[in-house]
Amino acid sequence: MKSQDKDSLQNRRSFLRQTACASLGLTGVINTLAHLRLVNSALAQGLPGGDYKALVVLFLFGGNDSNNLLIPRQSHGSYNQYKTARGVLKILDANDPAYVAGDPASIPLTGAGSDYGVHPAAGGIADLFNSGELAFVANVGTLVYPTTRADYNAGTVPLPPQLFSHSDQQVQWQSSVPDQPFSRGWGGRIADLLASQGHAQGQVSLSVSLSGINSLQVADQEVQYAVTPAGAIPLAGYSASGAPYGNALNGDGSYKTNVAGKRLKAFDDITNYTYQHLLDDDHAKVVKRARANEGLIGAALTAAAATGVDFDNYFVNAQSSLGDQLKSIAKLIAGRASLGNSRQIFFASIGGFDTHQDQLDAQNNLLGELGNSLKAFSDTLKALGVNDNVTTITHSDFTRTLTPNGQDAATAGSDHGWGGHQIVLGGAVNGGQIYGSFPSLALGAGLDAGSSNRGRWIPTTSVDQFAAVSAKWLGVSPTYLADIFPNLSRFDDPFGGSANLGFL
């Protein structure tokens, strides 16, 4: 191609990008982001080949009380505030003179995190932090604009709607646009963009969920694909001895001559028809795609088994719902060549964090499951040689009030809060550090929202800023970050020094 032709092509691309985006309002940008597939289709030819990256978004449903996940130690300036306000929910530093031997104590972090500890059940998280693979991002939450306590109390800044509602905050975390009706998730918008740039070469969507249909991966074009820890969800009624379609298909994939085999063949024949009615034809295509995807997922799991990595052994201490999800994601990553995508976005979740009561016992189990599962996942990715290619980030509805809602340690819990601490994990993570801004734990002052003096922290890092760092690492050009996160410009540059978000 001649030099002037290249310049002309670049100018045309630039013009198309600018006019396409300039003609859209805020809602239009979100709802029609998939149209960039048409604008950017010519760009795919210049993409680097052979690279692979996966982002795993892990949602802690119910509102994880991260006040007891990342805990100030005695050397921290807020330790006494924590110790006083937490009441019966406090977890002391073992060096505190008030500490009673035999009681749970926070596990000390080292290096840049030495003023902090983690929950006593979260040993796996402490190990990953201290080895430099895991970091915390402090006080993240849904925001429409940067907000101070004075703004909140005076009502001078728009706030996320239904701030302390589980369902609303879960969706707002997954959309990153709390001031607009939900239409697409931020993961879905990324998936549409990456697919338009040639990162979705396989038949299976680059958005895969191990936890059912979710808001994060809702997109215009790149439809999320839900699988179970056991693999793709097969058609019901054809399995035998635990093998999908074992009652209907022979080992070579041909149909058996029994009733089940004939019924499955008839079903497949029907879906292969071309229908005049568009809805009928589209429905048949969806079913046909699902059947094809089953085979691709099966091939990926077979390829994972051929790596020689003993997945079950790595997850021997993480035999749980979350452990099973992350083990399956590790297998799909191991078998990624069968799926054909150079970028993937996975969704997993763990529930039970709505700890209005019995919090100490509940968090013991929940954070133990979380820590063990993340450690097993990290160890498995290292064994596969892809730890640098996979980043995991957590989301949660909100954190919970610093003050407890009772005086009995056996039954007390905490109530709905706002900004909380999130985890980032992976070989590419600049780990062993606390990013963002850890809040002062003063009640009725600083970042404590409202007049209840319960310790509901106004976030200092928005979901937009937090997620944008991961999006850029995954391959989203800075040119398109404003399309993925339309409110991002309202906040400090996540890639600048003042935001303190250099975790990737």
XYZ file of C-alpha atoms in Angstrom:
504
model
C 0.000 0.000 0.000
C 1.355 3.434 -0.921
C 2.171 5.904 1.839
C -0.517 8.358 0.708
C -3.054 5.519 0.611
C -2.176 4.588 4.206
C -2.592 8.205 5.255
C -5.913 8.400 3.467
C -7.132 5.195 5.149
C -6.083 6.480 8.565
C -7.899 9.774 7.918
C -11.052 7.919 6.870
C -10.873 5.759 10.004
C -10.387 8.848 12.139
C -13.311 10.599 10.506
C -15.592 7.587 10.902
C -14.706 7.216 14.565
C -15.227 10.877 15.341
C -18.478 11.289 13.447
C -19.908 8.018 14.762
C -19.265 8.990 18.385
C -20.102 12.664 18.017
C -23.565 11.871 16.684
C -24.478 9.841 19.782
C -25.724 11.129 23.100
C -24.746 9.462 26.384
C -27.429 6.805 26.215
C -26.819 6.381 22.501
C -23.147 5.640 23.030
C -23.997 2.898 25.486
C -26.843 1.353 23.527
C -25.153 1.410 20.142
C -21.569 0.624 21.046
C -21.829 -2.539 18.983
C -22.099 -0.342 15.883
C -18.388 0.229 16.325
C -18.110 -3.312 14.956
C -18.833 -1.801 11.539
C -16.615 1.233 12.043
C -13.654 -0.801 13.284
C -13.861 -3.889 11.102
C -11.015 -2.616 8.939
C -8.778 -2.262 11.987
C -8.681 -5.987 12.742
C -6.140 -6.619 9.980
C -3.464 -4.771 11.962
C -3.937 -6.554 15.283
C -1.032 -8.408 16.878
C -1.480 -12.145 16.707
C -0.842 -14.881 19.199
C -1.439 -12.916 22.408
C -4.062 -13.956 24.954
C -5.626 -12.203 27.931
C -8.536 -13.083 30.173
C -10.338 -10.961 32.750
C -12.235 -12.753 35.522
C -14.859 -10.691 37.347
C -15.794 -12.280 40.665
C -18.950 -10.900 42.285
C -19.374 -11.227 46.055
C -23.169 -11.059 46.255
C -24.852 -9.653 49.332
C -22.419 -6.904 50.283
C -19.085 -8.125 51.628
C -18.151 -6.421 54.903
C -14.657 -5.521 53.749
C -14.068 -3.640 57.020
C -13.166 -7.110 58.284
C -11.389 -8.227 55.116
C -8.701 -5.529 55.041
C -8.112 -4.501 58.657
C -5.844 -1.762 60.049
C -3.130 -3.046 62.375
C -1.967 -1.360 65.548
C 0.574 0.742 63.615
C -2.187 2.223 61.422
C -3.564 5.648 62.319
C -7.155 4.392 62.209
C -6.644 1.311 64.370
C -8.166 2.782 67.526
C -11.146 4.099 65.542
C -11.632 0.614 64.107
C -11.252 -1.065 67.487
C -13.790 1.238 69.170
C -16.418 1.424 66.403
C -16.392 -2.260 65.393
C -17.565 -3.329 68.820
C -18.269 -7.056 69.037
C -17.251 -7.538 65.376
C -13.671 -6.325 65.846
C -10.692 -8.501 64.956
C -7.657 -7.301 66.864
C -3.990 -7.151 66.004
C -2.254 -9.882 68.005
C 0.195 -7.209 69.273
C -2.595 -5.228 70.912
C -2.326 -5.434 74.737
C -6.096 -6.054 74.763
C -5.723 -9.144 72.560
C -6.596 -12.416 74.301
C -4.483 -15.408 73.281
C -6.521 -17.948 71.389
C -8.951 -15.401 69.912
C -8.912 -14.788 66.145
C -6.365 -12.157 65.115
C -5.764 -10.446 61.786
C -3.087 -12.020 59.565
C -0.316 -9.433 59.044
C 0.483 -8.229 55.556
C 4.063 -7.343 54.655
C 5.831 -4.767 52.513
C 3.754 -1.746 51.536
C 0.769 -3.299 53.306
C 2.474 -3.732 56.667
C 0.018 -1.396 58.416
C -2.784 -3.795 57.496
C -3.896 -7.339 58.121
C -6.566 -9.553 56.634
C -9.320 -11.649 58.132
C -7.975 -14.695 60.030
C -9.786 -17.077 57.652
C -8.260 -15.424 54.572
C -4.809 -16.985 54.761
C -4.804 -17.624 51.025
C -5.347 -13.927 50.373
C -2.521 -12.989 52.761
C -0.163 -15.430 51.012
C -0.996 -13.999 47.582
C -0.588 -10.403 48.790
C 2.698 -11.097 50.519
C 4.060 -12.863 47.432
C 3.245 -9.821 45.282
C 0.450 -11.317 43.191
C -2.548 -9.694 44.890
C -3.403 -6.120 45.779
C -6.299 -4.299 47.381
C -8.061 -1.268 45.943
C -9.511 0.647 48.878
C -12.917 2.280 49.140
C -14.403 1.590 45.706
C -18.076 2.102 44.979
C -20.803 3.391 42.700
C -20.622 7.139 42.094
C -22.247 9.590 39.685
C -19.782 12.373 40.527
C -16.997 12.745 43.102
C -18.808 13.213 46.401
C -17.811 14.582 49.812
C -19.638 14.258 53.114
C -20.767 17.883 52.767
C -22.069 17.157 49.244
C -23.936 14.100 50.496
C -25.513 15.830 53.480
C -26.500 18.931 51.505
C -27.750 16.995 48.475
C -25.662 19.133 46.112
C -24.318 16.242 44.029
C -26.389 13.574 42.223
C -26.105 10.212 43.976
C -26.535 6.678 42.641
C -30.236 5.787 42.848
C -31.314 3.420 45.641
C -27.892 3.586 47.241
C -28.334 0.844 49.831
C -30.465 -1.533 47.754
C -28.886 -4.883 46.884
C -30.448 -5.295 43.456
C -29.840 -1.705 42.336
C -26.245 -1.586 43.493
C -25.451 -4.972 41.975
C -26.673 -3.749 38.589
C -24.913 -0.384 38.921
C -21.605 -2.093 39.700
C -22.051 -4.193 36.577
C -23.143 -1.320 34.330
C -20.855 1.424 35.791
C -23.499 3.982 34.772
C -25.738 4.499 37.817
C -27.397 7.646 36.444
C -28.800 5.899 33.365
C -31.398 3.118 33.017
C -29.652 -0.218 32.585
C -29.045 -1.287 29.010
C -25.609 -2.920 28.821
C -22.904 -4.073 31.227
C -19.404 -2.662 31.118
C -18.081 -6.142 30.368
C -20.557 -6.481 27.506
C -19.508 -3.151 26.019
C -15.872 -4.261 26.160
C -16.779 -7.601 24.574
C -18.539 -5.903 21.656
C -15.560 -3.638 21.072
C -12.942 -6.403 21.307
C -14.988 -8.662 19.045
C -15.182 -5.859 16.469
C -11.383 -5.686 16.530
C -10.871 -9.359 15.764
C -10.425 -10.806 19.248
C -13.417 -13.141 18.922
C -12.366 -15.575 16.216
C -14.130 -18.603 17.676
C -17.776 -19.593 17.609
C -18.151 -19.362 21.382
C -18.695 -15.879 22.800
C -15.674 -14.267 24.450
C -18.043 -13.577 27.416
C -18.445 -16.786 29.418
C -20.308 -17.034 32.723
C -19.899 -19.766 35.313
C -22.656 -18.180 37.393
C -25.653 -17.880 35.112
C -26.870 -14.877 33.155
C -25.622 -11.603 34.639
C -25.808 -7.868 33.967
C -22.058 -7.349 33.533
C -21.888 -9.298 30.267
C -25.086 -7.980 28.638
C -24.038 -6.665 25.224
C -25.423 -5.621 21.849
C -23.724 -8.337 19.814
C -21.459 -10.572 21.902
C -24.037 -12.708 23.714
C -22.853 -14.098 27.042
C -22.564 -17.882 27.150
C -23.409 -19.590 30.439
C -21.867 -22.930 31.355
C -21.744 -24.926 34.562
C -18.659 -26.205 36.415
C -19.410 -29.555 34.748
C -19.313 -27.998 31.282
C -21.911 -26.852 28.767
C -25.579 -27.332 29.617
C -26.843 -30.155 27.360
C -30.380 -30.814 26.189
C -32.312 -32.656 28.873
C -33.419 -36.253 28.447
C -30.523 -37.719 26.494
C -27.860 -38.397 29.123
C -26.790 -41.815 30.315
C -24.396 -42.707 33.154
C -23.492 -39.066 33.563
C -22.463 -38.664 29.911
C -24.353 -35.957 27.985
C -26.192 -37.570 25.038
C -24.868 -40.969 26.078
C -28.325 -42.431 25.526
C -28.678 -40.903 22.046
C -25.239 -40.795 20.439
C -22.604 -43.418 19.707
C -18.968 -42.851 20.592
C -18.250 -41.557 17.069
C -21.044 -38.973 17.314
C -23.531 -40.844 15.126
C -27.118 -41.226 16.264
C -28.155 -44.423 17.992
C -31.044 -46.341 16.507
C -33.036 -46.289 19.751
C -35.900 -43.904 20.517
C -33.595 -41.321 22.125
C -31.262 -41.316 19.119
C -34.119 -40.920 16.654
C -35.657 -38.156 18.753
C -32.356 -36.226 18.913
C -31.826 -36.618 15.157
C -35.308 -35.299 14.497
C -34.666 -32.362 16.814
C -31.388 -31.512 15.025
C -33.061 -31.833 11.610
C -35.746 -29.381 12.676
C -33.230 -26.809 13.872
C -31.336 -27.105 10.576
C -34.360 -25.994 8.571
C -34.489 -22.490 7.130
C -37.655 -20.764 8.266
C -39.502 -18.004 6.449
C -40.563 -16.299 9.672
C -37.637 -14.307 11.052
C -38.385 -15.156 14.699
C -38.596 -18.877 13.927
C -35.376 -18.734 11.944
C -33.554 -16.778 14.653
C -34.742 -19.215 17.339
C -33.451 -22.144 15.314
C -30.086 -20.414 14.894
C -29.790 -19.872 18.658
C -30.473 -23.553 19.335
C -28.077 -24.638 16.604
C -25.363 -22.346 17.966
C -25.889 -23.724 21.465
C -25.500 -27.296 20.202
C -22.316 -26.352 18.345
C -20.960 -24.556 21.423
C -21.449 -27.697 23.509
C -18.976 -29.463 21.278
C -16.471 -26.615 21.467
C -16.657 -26.447 25.258
C -16.214 -30.221 25.372
C -13.155 -29.931 23.132
C -11.691 -27.237 25.399
C -12.155 -29.426 28.475
C -10.557 -32.356 26.640
C -7.605 -30.141 25.710
C -7.305 -29.034 29.345
C -7.094 -32.667 30.471
C -4.326 -33.230 27.931
C -2.117 -30.534 29.505
C -1.160 -32.950 32.287
C -2.110 -30.420 34.970
C -4.000 -32.082 37.825
C -6.761 -29.529 38.339
C -8.440 -31.501 41.104
C -5.219 -31.692 43.067
C -4.651 -27.942 42.880
C -8.198 -27.361 44.139
C -8.100 -30.010 46.863
C -8.449 -27.286 49.520
C -11.043 -25.374 47.501
C -13.811 -27.912 47.021
C -16.634 -25.402 47.092
C -19.049 -23.654 44.760
C -16.560 -20.870 44.047
C -13.664 -23.308 43.800
C -15.564 -25.337 41.215
C -16.285 -22.212 39.160
C -12.672 -21.055 39.158
C -11.430 -24.566 38.399
C -13.688 -24.649 35.347
C -12.447 -21.233 34.227
C -8.875 -22.512 34.546
C -9.791 -25.501 32.364
C -11.418 -23.299 29.711
C -8.328 -21.087 29.691
C -6.142 -24.195 29.330
C -8.279 -25.287 26.361
C -8.560 -21.798 24.870
C -7.225 -22.892 21.470
C -10.448 -24.865 20.961
C -12.528 -21.743 21.628
C -10.448 -19.510 19.362
C -10.697 -16.145 21.136
C -7.622 -14.091 22.010
C -9.577 -12.216 24.680
C -12.047 -13.627 27.207
C -14.174 -12.173 29.980
C -15.336 -14.639 32.635
C -17.952 -14.087 35.329
C -18.071 -16.030 38.588
C -19.742 -15.381 41.922
C -20.135 -16.352 45.542
C -23.188 -15.398 47.610
C -24.110 -15.158 51.270
C -22.464 -11.836 52.181
C -25.676 -10.178 53.413
C -24.534 -10.608 57.016
C -27.117 -8.756 59.075
C -26.602 -11.413 61.722
C -24.101 -14.101 62.721
C -21.431 -12.216 60.793
C -18.359 -13.570 62.551
C -19.262 -17.186 61.771
C -20.517 -16.388 58.279
C -17.403 -14.475 57.256
C -15.204 -17.224 58.633
C -16.731 -19.579 56.063
C -17.117 -17.081 53.215
C -13.665 -15.520 53.371
C -12.110 -18.930 53.900
C -13.785 -20.130 50.699
C -12.723 -16.961 48.891
C -9.087 -17.149 50.005
C -8.684 -20.871 49.334
C -10.324 -20.598 45.907
C -8.214 -17.651 44.782
C -5.024 -19.365 45.949
C -5.937 -22.584 44.112
C -6.820 -20.615 40.974
C -3.514 -18.732 41.052
C -1.490 -21.914 41.591
C -3.287 -23.628 38.710
C -2.686 -20.730 36.315
C 0.995 -20.821 37.203
C 1.116 -24.543 36.463
C -0.469 -23.803 33.078
C 2.033 -21.016 32.397
C -0.664 -18.358 31.910
C -0.667 -16.503 35.236
C 0.591 -13.314 33.568
C -2.279 -13.518 31.066
C -5.162 -13.650 33.555
C -6.366 -10.914 35.904
C -9.122 -11.407 38.490
C -11.013 -8.521 40.093
C -13.784 -8.556 42.697
C -17.067 -6.653 42.831
C -19.627 -6.507 45.628
C -22.911 -4.650 46.172
C -21.325 -2.457 48.857
C -19.436 -2.869 52.087
C -21.318 -2.750 55.379
C -21.517 -0.366 58.311
C -18.440 -0.203 60.501
C -20.644 -0.275 63.604
C -22.399 -3.547 64.457
C -26.163 -3.885 64.807
C -25.998 -5.752 68.114
C -23.943 -6.356 71.231
C -23.791 -10.157 71.146
C -20.809 -11.414 69.167
C -22.594 -14.704 68.487
C -25.536 -13.071 66.685
C -24.557 -9.521 65.675
C -24.027 -8.425 62.111
C -23.662 -5.177 60.188
C -25.956 -3.268 57.857
C -25.774 -1.910 54.330
C -22.913 0.496 53.638
C -21.315 1.968 50.510
C -17.631 2.109 49.514
C -15.603 -1.055 50.113
C -12.236 -2.676 49.433
C -11.776 -4.837 46.336
C -9.206 -7.454 45.339
C -7.114 -7.618 42.169
C -5.097 -10.769 41.447
C -2.798 -12.024 38.725
C 0.734 -12.250 37.410
C 0.404 -8.829 35.744
C -0.784 -7.174 38.974
C 1.612 -4.882 40.813
C 0.771 -6.711 44.004
C 1.621 -6.356 47.657
C 0.175 -2.844 47.815
C -2.961 -0.940 48.827
C -4.288 1.254 46.016
C -6.907 3.985 46.020
C -7.416 5.757 49.323
C -8.089 3.949 52.580
C -10.735 5.997 54.438
C -10.447 7.564 57.838
C -12.626 5.435 60.084
C -14.017 8.404 62.030
C -17.760 8.164 62.661
C -19.848 11.236 61.854
C -16.939 12.895 60.040
C -14.614 12.440 57.071
C -16.280 10.073 54.606
C -19.100 8.814 56.837
C -22.281 9.386 54.784
C -25.293 10.956 56.463
C -26.067 11.660 60.095
C -26.489 8.112 61.392
C -22.778 7.867 62.327
C -22.654 4.181 61.370
C -19.535 4.258 59.206
C -20.942 4.156 55.662
C -17.905 5.214 53.630
C -18.437 7.517 50.650
C -16.286 5.939 47.889
C -13.106 7.716 46.860
C -12.634 5.490 43.780
C -15.519 5.019 41.363
C -16.425 1.752 39.657
C -15.576 3.525 36.389
C -11.987 4.216 37.476
C -11.495 0.758 38.965
C -12.845 -1.108 35.939
C -11.145 1.155 33.386
C -7.690 0.029 34.555
C -8.652 -3.608 33.923
C -10.244 -2.707 30.584
C -7.080 -1.023 29.357
C -5.004 -4.030 30.423
C -7.394 -6.308 28.511
C -6.745 -4.334 25.345
C -9.223 -1.447 25.223
C -7.479 1.528 23.675
C -7.630 4.811 25.641
C -9.467 6.122 22.576
C -12.478 3.975 23.475
C -12.461 4.113 27.273
C -14.952 6.998 27.207
C -17.301 4.836 25.148
C -17.068 1.966 27.604
C -17.225 4.213 30.692
C -19.107 7.385 29.683
C -18.852 8.915 33.187
C -15.106 8.340 33.492
C -14.133 11.939 32.665
C -15.945 13.154 35.795
C -13.300 11.559 37.993
C -9.535 11.796 38.394
C -7.572 10.100 35.637
C -7.263 6.448 36.756
C -3.887 6.311 35.037
C -2.591 9.426 36.778
C -0.770 9.732 40.069
C -3.534 11.296 42.195
C -5.941 8.378 41.727
C -3.312 5.837 42.919
C -4.658 3.051 40.715
C -1.506 1.710 39.107
C -2.266 -1.906 39.997
C -1.818 -3.075 36.390
